Coordinates of C-alpha atoms in Angstrom, one line a residue:
M1 CA -4.3 12.1 139.4
A2 CA -5.9 13.2 142.7
L3 CA -9.4 12.3 143.7
T4 CA -11.9 15.0 142.8
A5 CA -14.3 16.5 145.4
K6 CA -17.2 14.7 143.6
K7 CA -15.4 11.4 143.8
E8 CA -14.6 11.9 147.5
A9 CA -18.3 12.8 148.2
L10 CA -19.4 9.6 146.4
I11 CA -17.0 7.5 148.4
W12 CA -18.3 9.1 151.7
K13 CA -21.9 8.5 150.7
T14 CA -21.2 4.8 149.8
L15 CA -19.4 4.2 153.0
N16 CA -22.2 5.8 155.0
D17 CA -24.8 3.7 153.2
T18 CA -23.0 0.5 154.3
R19 CA -22.5 1.2 158.0
G20 CA -25.9 0.2 159.1
K21 CA -26.5 0.9 162.8
I22 CA -22.9 1.5 163.7
E23 CA -22.2 5.1 164.8
P24 CA -19.6 7.0 162.7
A25 CA -17.2 7.3 165.7
E26 CA -17.0 3.5 165.8
Y27 CA -17.5 2.8 162.1
K28 CA -14.3 4.7 161.3
N29 CA -12.2 2.2 163.3
Y30 CA -13.2 -0.6 160.9
I31 CA -13.1 1.3 157.7
F32 CA -9.7 2.9 158.5
G33 CA -8.4 -0.5 159.6
V34 CA -9.4 -2.2 156.4
M35 CA -8.0 0.7 154.3
F36 CA -4.7 0.6 156.3
Y37 CA -4.4 -3.2 155.9
K38 CA -4.9 -2.9 152.2
F39 CA -2.2 -0.2 152.1
L40 CA 0.3 -2.4 154.0
S41 CA -0.6 -5.4 151.9
E42 CA -0.1 -3.6 148.6
K43 CA 3.1 -2.0 149.8
A44 CA 4.4 -5.4 150.8
Q45 CA 3.3 -7.0 147.5
T46 CA 5.0 -4.2 145.5
W47 CA 8.2 -4.7 147.4
L48 CA 8.0 -8.5 147.0
D49 CA 7.5 -8.1 143.2
S50 CA 10.6 -6.0 143.1
V51 CA 12.9 -8.5 144.9
L52 CA 11.6 -12.0 144.3
G53 CA 11.8 -12.1 140.5
D54 CA 10.1 -15.3 139.3
E55 CA 9.7 -16.8 142.7
T56 CA 6.4 -16.5 144.6
W57 CA 6.1 -15.3 148.2
S58 CA 4.4 -18.7 149.1
Y59 CA 7.4 -20.6 147.8
V60 CA 10.0 -18.4 149.6
W61 CA 8.0 -18.6 152.9
G62 CA 7.7 -22.4 152.5
Q63 CA 11.5 -22.8 152.2
D64 CA 12.2 -21.0 155.5
P65 CA 9.5 -19.0 157.2
N66 CA 11.8 -17.5 159.8
K67 CA 14.3 -16.3 157.2
A68 CA 11.5 -15.0 155.0
A69 CA 10.0 -13.1 157.9
R70 CA 13.3 -11.5 158.9
F71 CA 13.8 -10.5 155.3
M72 CA 10.5 -8.6 155.1
Q73 CA 10.9 -7.2 158.7
R74 CA 14.3 -5.6 157.9
N75 CA 12.8 -3.7 154.9
L76 CA 9.2 -2.9 156.0
G77 CA 9.2 -3.4 159.8
Y78 CA 6.3 -5.9 159.5
V79 CA 5.4 -9.2 158.0
I80 CA 2.4 -10.3 156.1
Q81 CA 2.3 -14.1 155.5
P82 CA 1.2 -15.8 152.3
G83 CA -2.6 -16.2 152.4
D84 CA -2.9 -13.1 154.7
M85 CA -2.7 -10.4 152.0
F86 CA -5.7 -8.1 151.3
S87 CA -5.8 -9.7 147.8
D88 CA -6.2 -13.1 149.5
W89 CA -9.2 -11.8 151.4
K90 CA -10.7 -10.6 148.1
K91 CA -10.0 -13.8 146.3
A92 CA -11.7 -15.8 149.1
I93 CA -14.8 -13.6 148.8
N94 CA -14.9 -14.1 145.0
E95 CA -14.6 -17.9 145.6
D96 CA -17.3 -17.9 148.3
K97 CA -14.7 -19.1 150.9
F98 CA -14.3 -16.1 153.1
N99 CA -15.1 -16.0 156.8
I100 CA -14.4 -13.4 159.4
M101 CA -11.7 -15.6 161.0
M102 CA -9.5 -14.9 158.0
I103 CA -9.3 -11.3 159.2
S104 CA -8.7 -12.3 162.8
D105 CA -5.9 -14.8 161.9
S106 CA -4.3 -12.2 159.6
L107 CA -4.2 -9.5 162.3
V108 CA -2.8 -12.0 164.9
H109 CA -0.1 -13.0 162.5
F110 CA 0.6 -9.3 161.7
N111 CA 1.0 -8.4 165.3
Q112 CA 3.4 -11.3 165.8
G113 CA 5.5 -10.3 162.8
V114 CA 6.2 -6.7 163.8
S115 CA 10.0 -6.1 164.2
Q116 CA 11.3 -4.9 167.5
E117 CA 12.5 -1.7 165.9
A118 CA 8.9 -1.0 164.6
K119 CA 7.0 -2.0 167.8
D120 CA 6.0 1.5 168.7
D121 CA 4.7 2.2 165.2
F122 CA 2.7 -1.0 164.5
A123 CA 2.0 -2.9 167.8
G124 CA -1.8 -2.9 168.5
I125 CA -2.6 -0.7 165.6
F126 CA -5.6 -2.7 164.7
A127 CA -6.8 -3.1 168.3
D128 CA -9.9 -0.9 167.6
M129 CA -11.3 -3.5 165.1
D130 CA -13.4 -5.5 167.4
L131 CA -14.5 -8.4 165.2
T132 CA -16.7 -9.9 167.9
S133 CA -18.8 -6.8 168.3
S134 CA -22.6 -7.4 168.1
R135 CA -22.8 -4.1 166.2
L136 CA -21.2 -5.9 163.2
G137 CA -23.9 -8.6 163.4
A138 CA -25.7 -10.9 165.8
N139 CA -23.6 -13.9 164.9
A140 CA -20.4 -14.9 163.0
Q141 CA -22.3 -15.3 159.7
T142 CA -23.7 -11.8 159.7
R143 CA -20.5 -10.3 160.9
T144 CA -18.7 -12.1 158.1
A145 CA -21.2 -10.6 155.6
T146 CA -20.7 -7.1 157.0
M147 CA -16.9 -7.3 156.7
M148 CA -17.2 -8.7 153.2
D149 CA -19.2 -5.7 152.2
W150 CA -16.6 -3.3 153.5
I151 CA -13.6 -5.2 152.0
T152 CA -15.4 -5.2 148.6
L153 CA -16.1 -1.5 149.0
V154 CA -12.5 -0.5 149.9
D155 CA -11.2 -2.8 147.1
K156 CA -13.3 -0.8 144.6
I157 CA -11.5 2.5 145.5
E158 CA -8.9 2.9 142.8
F159 CA -5.6 4.6 143.8
D160 CA -2.9 6.1 141.7
D161 CA 0.6 5.0 142.9
K162 CA 2.2 8.2 141.6
S163 CA 0.1 10.5 143.7
D164 CA -0.9 10.7 147.4
V165 CA -4.5 9.8 146.6
L166 CA -4.7 7.2 149.4
G167 CA -3.4 9.5 152.0
D168 CA -5.6 12.4 150.8
L169 CA -8.7 10.2 150.8
Y170 CA -7.8 9.1 154.3
E171 CA -7.4 12.7 155.5
Y172 CA -10.7 13.6 153.8
L173 CA -12.5 10.8 155.6
I174 CA -11.0 11.7 158.9
G175 CA -12.5 15.2 158.5
M176 CA -15.9 13.8 157.5
F177 CA -16.0 11.4 160.4
A178 CA -15.1 14.2 162.7
A179 CA -17.8 16.5 161.3
N180 CA -20.4 13.7 161.6
S181 CA -19.5 12.2 165.0
G182 CA -20.5 15.0 167.3
A183 CA -18.4 17.7 169.0
K184 CA -16.6 15.4 171.4
A185 CA -15.6 12.9 168.7
G186 CA -14.2 15.8 166.5
E187 CA -11.5 16.7 169.0
F188 CA -8.9 14.6 167.1
Y189 CA -9.1 16.7 164.0
T190 CA -7.7 20.1 163.0
P191 CA -9.2 21.4 159.8
H192 CA -6.6 21.4 157.0
Q193 CA -7.0 25.2 156.4
V194 CA -5.8 25.9 160.0
S195 CA -3.0 23.3 159.7
D196 CA -1.9 25.0 156.5
I197 CA -1.6 28.4 158.1
M198 CA 0.4 27.0 161.0
A199 CA 2.6 24.8 158.8
R200 CA 3.5 27.7 156.4
I201 CA 4.4 30.0 159.3
L202 CA 6.5 27.3 161.0
A203 CA 8.4 26.3 157.8
A204 CA 8.9 29.8 156.4
G205 CA 12.5 30.4 155.7
R206 CA 13.5 26.9 156.8
E207 CA 12.3 24.8 153.9
D208 CA 15.8 23.9 152.8
M209 CA 16.9 22.4 156.1
E210 CA 18.5 19.0 155.6
Q211 CA 17.3 17.7 159.0
Y212 CA 14.1 18.8 160.5
S213 CA 12.3 17.6 163.7
I214 CA 8.7 18.4 164.5
Y215 CA 6.6 17.7 167.6
D216 CA 2.9 17.9 168.5
P217 CA 2.2 17.1 172.1
A218 CA -1.6 17.0 171.5
R219 CA -1.3 15.2 168.2
G220 CA -4.8 14.0 167.3
S221 CA -4.9 12.5 163.9
G222 CA -1.4 13.9 163.0
S223 CA -2.6 16.4 160.4
L224 CA -0.5 19.2 161.9
L225 CA 2.6 17.1 161.7
L226 CA 2.0 16.0 158.2
T227 CA 1.1 19.4 156.8
T228 CA 4.2 21.0 158.4
G229 CA 6.5 18.2 157.1
S230 CA 5.0 18.6 153.6
Y231 CA 6.4 22.2 153.3
M232 CA 10.0 21.0 153.7
K233 CA 12.1 20.4 150.6
N234 CA 13.1 16.9 151.8
A235 CA 9.6 15.7 152.6
G236 CA 9.4 12.1 151.7
I237 CA 13.2 11.5 151.9
R238 CA 13.8 8.8 154.5
G239 CA 15.5 10.1 157.6
S240 CA 15.2 13.8 156.8
I241 CA 12.2 14.7 158.9
K242 CA 11.5 13.1 162.3
Y243 CA 7.9 13.2 163.5
Y244 CA 7.2 13.2 167.2
G245 CA 3.8 13.3 168.9
Q246 CA 1.8 12.3 171.9
D247 CA -1.9 11.8 172.6
I248 CA -3.8 10.4 175.6
I249 CA -6.6 8.7 173.5
T250 CA -5.6 5.2 172.2
T251 CA -8.0 5.2 169.2
T252 CA -6.5 8.6 168.1
Y253 CA -3.0 7.2 168.6
N254 CA -3.8 4.4 166.2
L255 CA -5.4 6.8 163.8
A256 CA -2.3 9.0 163.7
R257 CA 0.1 6.1 163.1
M258 CA -2.0 5.0 160.2
N259 CA -2.3 8.5 158.8
L260 CA 1.4 9.2 158.8
M261 CA 2.3 5.9 157.1
M262 CA -0.5 6.2 154.5
H263 CA 1.1 9.6 153.6
G264 CA 4.4 7.9 152.9
V265 CA 6.2 8.6 156.1
Y266 CA 8.7 5.7 156.9
F267 CA 8.0 3.9 160.1
N268 CA 11.5 4.6 161.5
D269 CA 10.9 8.4 161.1
I270 CA 7.7 8.1 163.3
N271 CA 8.0 8.5 167.0
L272 CA 4.5 8.6 168.5
R273 CA 3.3 7.8 172.0
N274 CA 0.1 7.1 173.8
A275 CA 0.1 9.0 177.1
D276 CA -0.9 12.1 179.0
T277 CA 1.3 14.9 177.9
L278 CA 0.9 17.1 181.0
N279 CA 1.3 14.3 183.5
N280 CA 4.0 12.5 181.5
D281 CA 6.6 14.8 180.0
W282 CA 7.9 13.3 176.7
P283 CA 10.2 13.1 174.9
D284 CA 12.8 13.1 177.7
G285 CA 12.6 16.2 180.0
L286 CA 13.3 15.9 183.7
V287 CA 14.8 12.4 184.4
D288 CA 16.1 11.5 187.8
G289 CA 16.3 15.2 188.7
V290 CA 18.3 16.1 185.6
D291 CA 16.7 18.5 183.1
N292 CA 17.5 17.2 179.7
P293 CA 14.6 17.7 177.3
R294 CA 14.5 16.7 173.6
M295 CA 14.3 19.8 171.6
F296 CA 12.6 20.4 168.2
D297 CA 12.9 22.7 165.2
A298 CA 9.1 23.2 165.2
V299 CA 6.4 22.5 167.7
M300 CA 2.7 22.8 166.9
A301 CA -0.5 22.0 168.9
N302 CA -4.2 22.3 168.9
P303 CA -4.9 21.1 172.5
P304 CA -8.3 20.6 174.1
Y305 CA -9.4 24.1 175.1
S306 CA -9.5 25.1 178.8
L307 CA -9.1 21.5 179.9
K308 CA -9.2 20.7 183.6
W309 CA -5.9 19.3 184.8
N310 CA -4.0 18.3 188.0
N311 CA -1.8 21.3 188.7
K312 CA -0.7 20.2 192.2
D313 CA 3.1 20.1 193.0
R314 CA 4.1 21.5 189.6
E315 CA 6.3 24.4 190.9
D316 CA 9.5 22.3 190.5
D317 CA 8.6 21.1 187.0
P318 CA 11.1 22.9 184.6
R319 CA 8.4 23.1 182.0
F320 CA 6.4 25.6 184.1
K321 CA 9.2 28.0 185.2
F322 CA 7.0 30.9 184.1
G323 CA 4.1 29.8 186.2
V324 CA 1.6 27.1 186.8
A325 CA -1.7 27.3 184.9
P326 CA -4.9 27.1 186.9
A327 CA -6.5 23.7 187.5
S328 CA -9.6 24.7 185.6
K329 CA -7.7 25.8 182.4
A330 CA -4.7 23.9 181.1
D331 CA -4.2 26.2 178.1
Y332 CA -1.0 27.8 179.3
A333 CA 0.2 24.4 180.6
F334 CA 0.2 23.1 177.0
L335 CA 1.8 26.3 175.7
L336 CA 4.6 26.2 178.2
H337 CA 5.2 22.5 177.5
C338 CA 5.6 23.3 173.8
L339 CA 7.9 26.2 174.5
Y340 CA 10.0 24.0 176.8
H341 CA 10.7 21.5 174.0
L342 CA 11.5 24.1 171.4
K343 CA 15.1 24.6 170.1
S344 CA 16.7 27.9 170.8
D345 CA 16.3 28.9 167.2
G346 CA 13.0 27.0 166.7
R347 CA 9.4 28.3 166.2
M348 CA 6.1 27.1 167.6
A349 CA 2.4 27.7 166.8
I350 CA -0.5 26.8 169.1
V351 CA -4.3 27.1 168.7
L352 CA -6.0 28.5 171.9
P353 CA -9.2 30.1 173.0
H354 CA -9.3 33.9 173.3
G355 CA -9.4 33.8 177.1
V356 CA -5.6 33.3 177.2
L357 CA -5.2 36.8 175.9
F358 CA -6.9 38.6 178.8
R359 CA -7.7 36.3 181.7
G360 CA -6.1 37.4 185.0
A361 CA -4.4 35.8 188.1
A362 CA -2.0 33.0 187.2
E363 CA -2.6 33.3 183.5
E364 CA -1.8 37.0 183.6
R365 CA 1.5 36.4 185.4
I366 CA 2.5 33.7 182.8
R367 CA 1.5 36.0 179.9
K368 CA 3.6 38.9 181.4
E369 CA 6.6 36.6 181.7
L370 CA 6.3 35.4 178.1
L371 CA 6.0 39.0 176.9
E372 CA 9.0 40.3 178.9
N373 CA 11.0 37.4 177.7
H374 CA 10.2 38.3 174.1
N375 CA 8.7 34.9 173.4
I376 CA 5.4 35.9 171.8
V377 CA 5.8 36.8 168.1
A378 CA 2.2 37.0 166.9
V379 CA -1.5 36.6 167.8
I380 CA -3.8 35.7 165.0
G381 CA -7.6 35.8 165.5
L382 CA -9.5 33.2 163.5
P383 CA -13.2 33.2 162.6
E384 CA -15.8 31.3 164.7
K385 CA -17.3 28.0 163.7
I386 CA -14.2 26.7 161.8
F387 CA -13.6 23.7 164.1
T388 CA -15.8 20.6 164.4
N389 CA -15.7 20.5 168.2
T390 CA -16.5 24.1 169.0
G391 CA -18.2 27.1 167.6
I392 CA -16.1 29.6 169.5
P393 CA -13.6 31.8 167.8
T394 CA -9.9 30.8 168.4
I395 CA -6.5 32.2 168.0
I396 CA -3.1 31.0 166.7
M397 CA -0.2 32.2 168.9
V398 CA 3.3 32.1 167.4
L399 CA 6.2 32.0 169.8
E400 CA 10.0 31.7 169.6
K401 CA 12.5 30.9 172.3
N402 CA 15.4 33.4 172.0
R403 CA 13.9 36.3 170.2
Q404 CA 15.7 39.7 170.2
T405 CA 12.8 42.0 169.4
D406 CA 9.9 42.5 171.8
D407 CA 7.0 43.7 169.6
V408 CA 4.0 41.6 168.9
L409 CA 2.1 41.3 165.6
F410 CA -1.7 41.2 166.0
I411 CA -3.8 40.0 163.1
D412 CA -7.6 40.1 163.1
A413 CA -8.6 37.5 160.5
S414 CA -12.0 36.8 162.1
K415 CA -14.0 38.3 159.2
G416 CA -12.4 36.5 156.3
F417 CA -14.2 33.2 155.6
E418 CA -16.8 31.5 153.5
K419 CA -20.1 30.8 155.2
Q420 CA -21.4 27.2 154.9
K421 CA -24.4 25.4 156.2
N422 CA -23.5 24.9 159.9
S423 CA -19.9 26.1 159.8
N424 CA -17.4 28.6 158.4
K425 CA -14.5 27.8 156.1
L426 CA -11.3 29.7 155.5
R427 CA -10.8 30.3 151.8
Q428 CA -7.5 30.1 150.0
E429 CA -7.3 33.9 149.8
D430 CA -8.0 34.1 153.6
I431 CA -5.1 31.7 154.3
D432 CA -2.7 33.5 152.0
K433 CA -3.6 36.9 153.5
I434 CA -2.9 35.6 157.0
V435 CA 0.5 34.1 156.1
E436 CA 1.6 37.0 153.9
T437 CA 0.7 39.5 156.7
Y438 CA 2.6 37.4 159.2
L439 CA 5.7 37.3 157.0
S440 CA 5.7 41.0 156.2
H441 CA 5.3 41.9 159.9
K442 CA 3.8 45.3 159.1
D443 CA 0.6 47.2 159.9
V444 CA -2.4 46.6 157.6
D445 CA -5.3 49.0 158.0
K446 CA -8.3 47.3 159.8
Y447 CA -6.5 44.0 159.7
A448 CA -3.1 43.9 161.5
H449 CA -0.9 46.0 163.8
V450 CA 2.6 45.6 165.2
A451 CA 2.4 46.6 168.8
S452 CA 5.4 47.8 170.7
M453 CA 6.1 46.6 174.3
E454 CA 5.3 50.1 175.6
E455 CA 1.9 49.9 174.0
I456 CA 1.3 46.4 175.4
K457 CA 2.4 47.6 178.9
S458 CA 0.0 50.5 178.7
N459 CA -2.7 47.9 178.2
D460 CA -1.5 46.0 181.4
Y461 CA -0.3 43.1 179.3
N462 CA -3.8 42.5 178.0
L463 CA -3.5 41.0 174.5
N464 CA -7.1 41.1 173.5
I465 CA -7.0 41.8 169.7
P466 CA -9.5 44.7 169.5
R467 CA -7.2 46.7 171.8
Y468 CA -4.6 46.7 169.0
V469 CA -6.5 46.3 165.7
D470 CA -9.3 48.7 165.1
T471 CA -11.7 47.0 162.6
F472 CA -14.5 49.5 163.2
E473 CA -16.1 50.7 159.9
P474 CA -17.9 54.0 160.3
E475 CA -21.4 54.4 158.9
P476 CA -21.4 56.4 155.6
E477 CA -22.3 60.1 156.1
I478 CA -25.9 61.0 155.6
D479 CA -26.7 63.5 152.8
I480 CA -29.3 65.7 154.5
A481 CA -30.3 67.4 151.2
Q482 CA -30.9 64.0 149.5
V483 CA -33.0 62.8 152.4
K484 CA -35.1 65.9 152.3
N485 CA -35.7 65.4 148.5
E486 CA -36.6 61.7 149.1
L487 CA -39.1 62.7 151.8
S488 CA -40.6 65.3 149.6
D489 CA -41.0 62.7 146.8
I490 CA -42.7 60.4 149.3
D491 CA -45.1 63.2 150.4
Q492 CA -46.0 63.9 146.7
Q493 CA -46.6 60.2 146.1
L494 CA -48.9 59.9 149.2
T495 CA -50.9 63.0 148.1
Q496 CA -51.3 61.6 144.6
S497 CA -52.4 58.2 146.0
L498 CA -54.9 59.8 148.3
Q499 CA -56.4 61.8 145.3
D500 CA -56.6 58.7 143.2
F501 CA -58.4 56.8 146.0
Q502 CA -60.9 59.6 146.5
A503 CA -61.7 59.7 142.8
L504 CA -62.4 55.9 142.8
E505 CA -64.5 56.2 145.9
S506 CA -66.7 58.9 144.3
Q507 CA -67.6 56.5 141.5
L508 CA -68.9 53.8 143.8
V509 CA -72.8 53.3 143.9
K510 CA -74.2 53.3 147.5
T511 CA -77.0 50.9 148.2
D512 CA -79.6 51.6 151.0
P513 CA -80.0 48.6 153.2
Q514 CA -83.9 49.0 153.3
D515 CA -84.1 49.0 149.5
E516 CA -82.0 45.9 149.4
Q517 CA -84.4 44.2 151.9
I518 CA -87.5 45.1 149.8
N519 CA -85.8 43.8 146.6
N520 CA -85.0 40.5 148.2
S521 CA -88.6 40.1 149.4
L522 CA -90.0 40.7 145.9
Q523 CA -87.6 38.1 144.4
N524 CA -88.8 35.5 146.9
Q525 CA -92.5 36.2 146.0
E526 CA -91.7 35.7 142.3
V527 CA -90.1 32.4 143.0
K528 CA -93.2 31.2 144.9

């Protein structure tokens, strides 16, 4: 049974109460690290219970450590030695024998035991857990006490093996840390509602594909990859879906690897990289002068908006054959990178700021090339304040590589949301309406319009949504006769009120100031 919203909120409050002076952006590295180690330990223990029978892991390890290690590596890609399990940490805490070095030693052993095949997926994955940091405590004793609290806390979270509770909780906490870590720290997270729209559009009509490859070149926490994969019929079947992604931030790279594996993705189906996408094309691409990029069935991205980048000497880069984005705004550089790695029959979706629809110069030339090449399928306008790292309204642009038709669907979904305290949230009905409108590819009054290429050319290739979707709602006509009657009623009420006031005024007794002075004087004499 999945965790309820109330249970999730309680877990978040409890976690927050134990973090002390550590900022959320750093605290998440420890909590996610402990959660992920527990996940790996329990996965290893479950596997061991299924294959060892009556023998213990300690006994098998003691017979031949190298053979035992290779045995676990072949099946899991990693090794957890006897005494290093999460349950061993908890036992040591209960017996008052725990110290922070147990964690340090376990993580060292873990890194040493990762198989060569799984190096890219596990190597350095716990590097953000700095167990010597003074933020954990001034000395080893206080740092040990802090880690004991967190291990005990994570141990109390009960998971149901038959559901994706652990992965869902992990995704929930990613969102909460993003929302509470400031705008910059929230860049790694795409709200699930937006991921869901993009995933449903990308997977539409392709859910039954036996083999499916997906790529996110600005991967963040991996939520776009996971959500897209979840709509495929073979999600969870080993080898059916291949996940590719790249991100420049090392902490985010670790976060995504954990996220995918905690959602049940096998390590050998994960191909993630820690690098600069625009400066280091991957996977493959131009190698030794030969253009041979890896292509994908679906490409999705929510890149940093209007990022500054080095656009020097890019003219010969095959990714940017439609033009080079300006140095001050890398939006079209990310878009063209995505399109370059898309299969001929693939589909891509990318989140971008509105400026890409109408800005001039180099961006206008790129936009014109994309339109004349029939690549742009749809432009979907989203509400403002739905992302943790920006309050600006954004769009989802959907593109295909070898499309025959040249029209463009415009959807103005900017007004469909639920207002919250400091943000806006897309409701399920808002999400469904966007997806259903995209799939129908028809005009919807005040909401969507299919624009022909002639119409787009008449607008000088400007794709600003209000040029195509008229959402203006006229003011209701004024009934002059009714207004006259209402004014007449008001006049009558004023006249009656004035008459009532005058009647009351006439009943008041007026006192002469001189008489009042004499009366006061007489009263004073009587007192004397």
